[in-house]
């Protein structure tokens, strides 16, 4: 089973108050999700052919516990299924005190140039 981790130290600009997703100085849910997605993207990047990348298409997570500025947060993405171009990951986030969130993330492999060309023609 493939997995990869990404870590960060929570900064002021990653708080709910700074990001506008809440009014408390704690890790914002969007920042936690971005870290989870980064781990999944990096894991999938090892599995796609040259010229391809993956894009996130679905994220279902819970944010179960708050952590403040200065906390070190790690996200783990574990590949649970790969079907053709679709990658499904179990994503988890935790700090030094334990779990803070978990869920499922789906990514799809695309040809990088073709994907960007569609944007230019839209």
PDB file of C-alpha atoms in Angstrom:
ATOM      1  CA  UNK A   1       0.000   0.000   0.000  1.00  0.00           C
ATOM      2  CA  UNK A   2       1.409   3.354  -1.079  1.00  0.00           C
ATOM      3  CA  UNK A   3       1.394   6.343   1.289  1.00  0.00           C
ATOM      4  CA  UNK A   4       3.102   9.665   1.703  1.00  0.00           C
ATOM      5  CA  UNK A   5       3.141  12.371   4.379  1.00  0.00           C
ATOM      6  CA  UNK A   6       3.324  16.165   4.264  1.00  0.00           C
ATOM      7  CA  UNK A   7       3.976  18.304   7.336  1.00  0.00           C
ATOM      8  CA  UNK A   8       3.786  21.966   8.278  1.00  0.00           C
ATOM      9  CA  UNK A   9       4.014  24.226  11.286  1.00  0.00           C
ATOM     10  CA  UNK A  10       0.760  26.175  11.639  1.00  0.00           C
ATOM     11  CA  UNK A  11       1.308  29.861  10.871  1.00  0.00           C
ATOM     12  CA  UNK A  12      -0.999  32.788  11.566  1.00  0.00           C
ATOM     13  CA  UNK A  13      -2.057  32.996   7.898  1.00  0.00           C
ATOM     14  CA  UNK A  14      -3.322  29.385   8.080  1.00  0.00           C
ATOM     15  CA  UNK A  15      -5.780  30.078  10.872  1.00  0.00           C
ATOM     16  CA  UNK A  16      -9.540  30.148  10.447  1.00  0.00           C
ATOM     17  CA  UNK A  17      -9.521  33.818  11.411  1.00  0.00           C
ATOM     18  CA  UNK A  18      -6.961  34.756   8.743  1.00  0.00           C
ATOM     19  CA  UNK A  19      -8.513  32.584   6.012  1.00  0.00           C
ATOM     20  CA  UNK A  20     -12.054  33.745   6.701  1.00  0.00           C
ATOM     21  CA  UNK A  21     -13.449  30.292   7.442  1.00  0.00           C
ATOM     22  CA  UNK A  22     -14.016  31.152  11.101  1.00  0.00           C
ATOM     23  CA  UNK A  23     -13.041  33.736  13.679  1.00  0.00           C
ATOM     24  CA  UNK A  24     -10.662  31.805  15.928  1.00  0.00           C
ATOM     25  CA  UNK A  25      -6.852  31.650  15.747  1.00  0.00           C
ATOM     26  CA  UNK A  26      -6.787  27.870  15.120  1.00  0.00           C
ATOM     27  CA  UNK A  27      -5.840  25.782  12.085  1.00  0.00           C
ATOM     28  CA  UNK A  28      -8.407  26.454   9.365  1.00  0.00           C
ATOM     29  CA  UNK A  29     -10.194  23.471   7.878  1.00  0.00           C
ATOM     30  CA  UNK A  30      -9.193  24.600   4.335  1.00  0.00           C
ATOM     31  CA  UNK A  31      -5.534  24.618   5.415  1.00  0.00           C
ATOM     32  CA  UNK A  32      -5.831  21.096   6.848  1.00  0.00           C
ATOM     33  CA  UNK A  33      -7.492  19.922   3.631  1.00  0.00           C
ATOM     34  CA  UNK A  34      -4.763  21.531   1.494  1.00  0.00           C
ATOM     35  CA  UNK A  35      -2.103  19.631   3.467  1.00  0.00           C
ATOM     36  CA  UNK A  36      -4.007  16.354   3.011  1.00  0.00           C
ATOM     37  CA  UNK A  37      -4.376  17.040  -0.706  1.00  0.00           C
ATOM     38  CA  UNK A  38      -0.665  17.836  -1.003  1.00  0.00           C
ATOM     39  CA  UNK A  39       0.258  14.453   0.469  1.00  0.00           C
ATOM     40  CA  UNK A  40      -2.133  12.663  -1.917  1.00  0.00           C
ATOM     41  CA  UNK A  41      -0.924  14.648  -4.940  1.00  0.00           C
ATOM     42  CA  UNK A  42       2.706  13.843  -4.162  1.00  0.00           C
ATOM     43  CA  UNK A  43       1.898  10.158  -3.648  1.00  0.00           C
ATOM     44  CA  UNK A  44      -0.029   9.910  -6.943  1.00  0.00           C
ATOM     45  CA  UNK A  45       2.746  11.772  -8.795  1.00  0.00           C
ATOM     46  CA  UNK A  46       4.979   8.749  -8.259  1.00  0.00           C
ATOM     47  CA  UNK A  47       2.451   6.524 -10.055  1.00  0.00           C
ATOM     48  CA  UNK A  48       1.472   8.450 -13.205  1.00  0.00           C
ATOM     49  CA  UNK A  49       3.379   8.452 -16.499  1.00  0.00           C
ATOM     50  CA  UNK A  50       5.531  11.346 -17.645  1.00  0.00           C
ATOM     51  CA  UNK A  51       3.429  14.191 -19.025  1.00  0.00           C
ATOM     52  CA  UNK A  52       0.584  13.405 -16.652  1.00  0.00           C
ATOM     53  CA  UNK A  53      -0.468  14.883 -13.344  1.00  0.00           C
ATOM     54  CA  UNK A  54      -3.462  14.390 -11.065  1.00  0.00           C
ATOM     55  CA  UNK A  55      -6.252  16.750 -10.133  1.00  0.00           C
ATOM     56  CA  UNK A  56      -8.418  16.540  -7.041  1.00  0.00           C
ATOM     57  CA  UNK A  57     -12.056  15.739  -7.766  1.00  0.00           C
ATOM     58  CA  UNK A  58     -13.543  14.885  -4.375  1.00  0.00           C
ATOM     59  CA  UNK A  59     -12.726  15.460  -0.707  1.00  0.00           C
ATOM     60  CA  UNK A  60     -14.814  14.227   2.217  1.00  0.00           C
ATOM     61  CA  UNK A  61     -13.250  14.952   5.592  1.00  0.00           C
ATOM     62  CA  UNK A  62     -14.013  15.652   9.192  1.00  0.00           C
ATOM     63  CA  UNK A  63     -12.060  18.200  11.209  1.00  0.00           C
ATOM     64  CA  UNK A  64     -12.306  16.726  14.682  1.00  0.00           C
ATOM     65  CA  UNK A  65      -9.969  18.731  16.892  1.00  0.00           C
ATOM     66  CA  UNK A  66      -8.451  22.205  16.874  1.00  0.00           C
ATOM     67  CA  UNK A  67      -4.782  23.037  17.009  1.00  0.00           C
ATOM     68  CA  UNK A  68      -3.161  26.420  17.325  1.00  0.00           C
ATOM     69  CA  UNK A  69      -0.387  28.466  15.788  1.00  0.00           C
ATOM     70  CA  UNK A  70       2.966  26.736  16.214  1.00  0.00           C
ATOM     71  CA  UNK A  71       1.562  23.200  16.172  1.00  0.00           C
ATOM     72  CA  UNK A  72       3.267  20.784  13.793  1.00  0.00           C
ATOM     73  CA  UNK A  73       0.605  19.096  11.661  1.00  0.00           C
ATOM     74  CA  UNK A  74       1.228  16.053   9.483  1.00  0.00           C
ATOM     75  CA  UNK A  75      -1.117  14.728   6.822  1.00  0.00           C
ATOM     76  CA  UNK A  76      -0.877  11.164   5.580  1.00  0.00           C
ATOM     77  CA  UNK A  77      -2.403  10.014   2.297  1.00  0.00           C
ATOM     78  CA  UNK A  78      -2.665   6.250   1.847  1.00  0.00           C
ATOM     79  CA  UNK A  79      -3.620   4.906  -1.574  1.00  0.00           C
ATOM     80  CA  UNK A  80      -6.556   2.545  -1.012  1.00  0.00           C
ATOM     81  CA  UNK A  81      -7.674   2.000  -4.602  1.00  0.00           C
ATOM     82  CA  UNK A  82      -6.496   2.724  -8.116  1.00  0.00           C
ATOM     83  CA  UNK A  83      -8.816   2.088 -11.049  1.00  0.00           C
ATOM     84  CA  UNK A  84      -7.543   3.161 -14.464  1.00  0.00           C
ATOM     85  CA  UNK A  85      -7.004   6.928 -14.003  1.00  0.00           C
ATOM     86  CA  UNK A  86      -8.751   7.266 -10.604  1.00  0.00           C
ATOM     87  CA  UNK A  87      -6.808   7.245  -7.329  1.00  0.00           C
ATOM     88  CA  UNK A  88      -8.627   6.982  -3.983  1.00  0.00           C
ATOM     89  CA  UNK A  89      -6.827   7.890  -0.782  1.00  0.00           C
ATOM     90  CA  UNK A  90      -7.517   7.584   2.935  1.00  0.00           C
ATOM     91  CA  UNK A  91      -6.339  10.934   4.307  1.00  0.00           C
ATOM     92  CA  UNK A  92      -5.522  11.648   7.944  1.00  0.00           C
ATOM     93  CA  UNK A  93      -4.130  14.661   9.781  1.00  0.00           C
ATOM     94  CA  UNK A  94      -2.567  14.694  13.206  1.00  0.00           C
ATOM     95  CA  UNK A  95      -0.415  16.807  15.471  1.00  0.00           C
ATOM     96  CA  UNK A  96       1.775  15.886  18.428  1.00  0.00           C
ATOM     97  CA  UNK A  97      -1.363  15.271  20.548  1.00  0.00           C
ATOM     98  CA  UNK A  98      -3.016  12.880  18.073  1.00  0.00           C
ATOM     99  CA  UNK A  99      -5.587  12.838  15.263  1.00  0.00           C
ATOM    100  CA  UNK A 100      -7.226  16.088  14.146  1.00  0.00           C
ATOM    101  CA  UNK A 101      -9.067  14.989  10.995  1.00  0.00           C
ATOM    102  CA  UNK A 102      -9.632  12.195   8.492  1.00  0.00           C
ATOM    103  CA  UNK A 103     -11.487  11.294   5.342  1.00  0.00           C
ATOM    104  CA  UNK A 104     -11.365  10.178   1.722  1.00  0.00           C
ATOM    105  CA  UNK A 105      -9.847  12.026  -1.243  1.00  0.00           C
ATOM    106  CA  UNK A 106     -10.145  11.183  -4.952  1.00  0.00           C
ATOM    107  CA  UNK A 107      -7.754  12.300  -7.684  1.00  0.00           C
ATOM    108  CA  UNK A 108      -7.855  11.689 -11.446  1.00  0.00           C
ATOM    109  CA  UNK A 109      -4.877  11.404 -13.767  1.00  0.00           C
ATOM    110  CA  UNK A 110      -4.872  13.873 -16.687  1.00  0.00           C
ATOM    111  CA  UNK A 111      -2.497  14.758 -19.499  1.00  0.00           C
ATOM    112  CA  UNK A 112      -0.992  18.032 -18.280  1.00  0.00           C
ATOM    113  CA  UNK A 113      -0.863  19.819 -21.675  1.00  0.00           C
ATOM    114  CA  UNK A 114      -4.327  18.672 -22.764  1.00  0.00           C
ATOM    115  CA  UNK A 115      -5.856  19.772 -19.454  1.00  0.00           C
ATOM    116  CA  UNK A 116      -4.302  23.242 -19.700  1.00  0.00           C
ATOM    117  CA  UNK A 117      -5.296  23.568 -23.371  1.00  0.00           C
ATOM    118  CA  UNK A 118      -8.960  23.050 -22.403  1.00  0.00           C
ATOM    119  CA  UNK A 119      -8.680  26.037 -20.050  1.00  0.00           C
ATOM    120  CA  UNK A 120      -7.274  28.242 -22.801  1.00  0.00           C
ATOM    121  CA  UNK A 121     -10.134  27.312 -25.124  1.00  0.00           C
ATOM    122  CA  UNK A 122     -12.903  27.748 -22.549  1.00  0.00           C
TER     123      UNK A 122
END
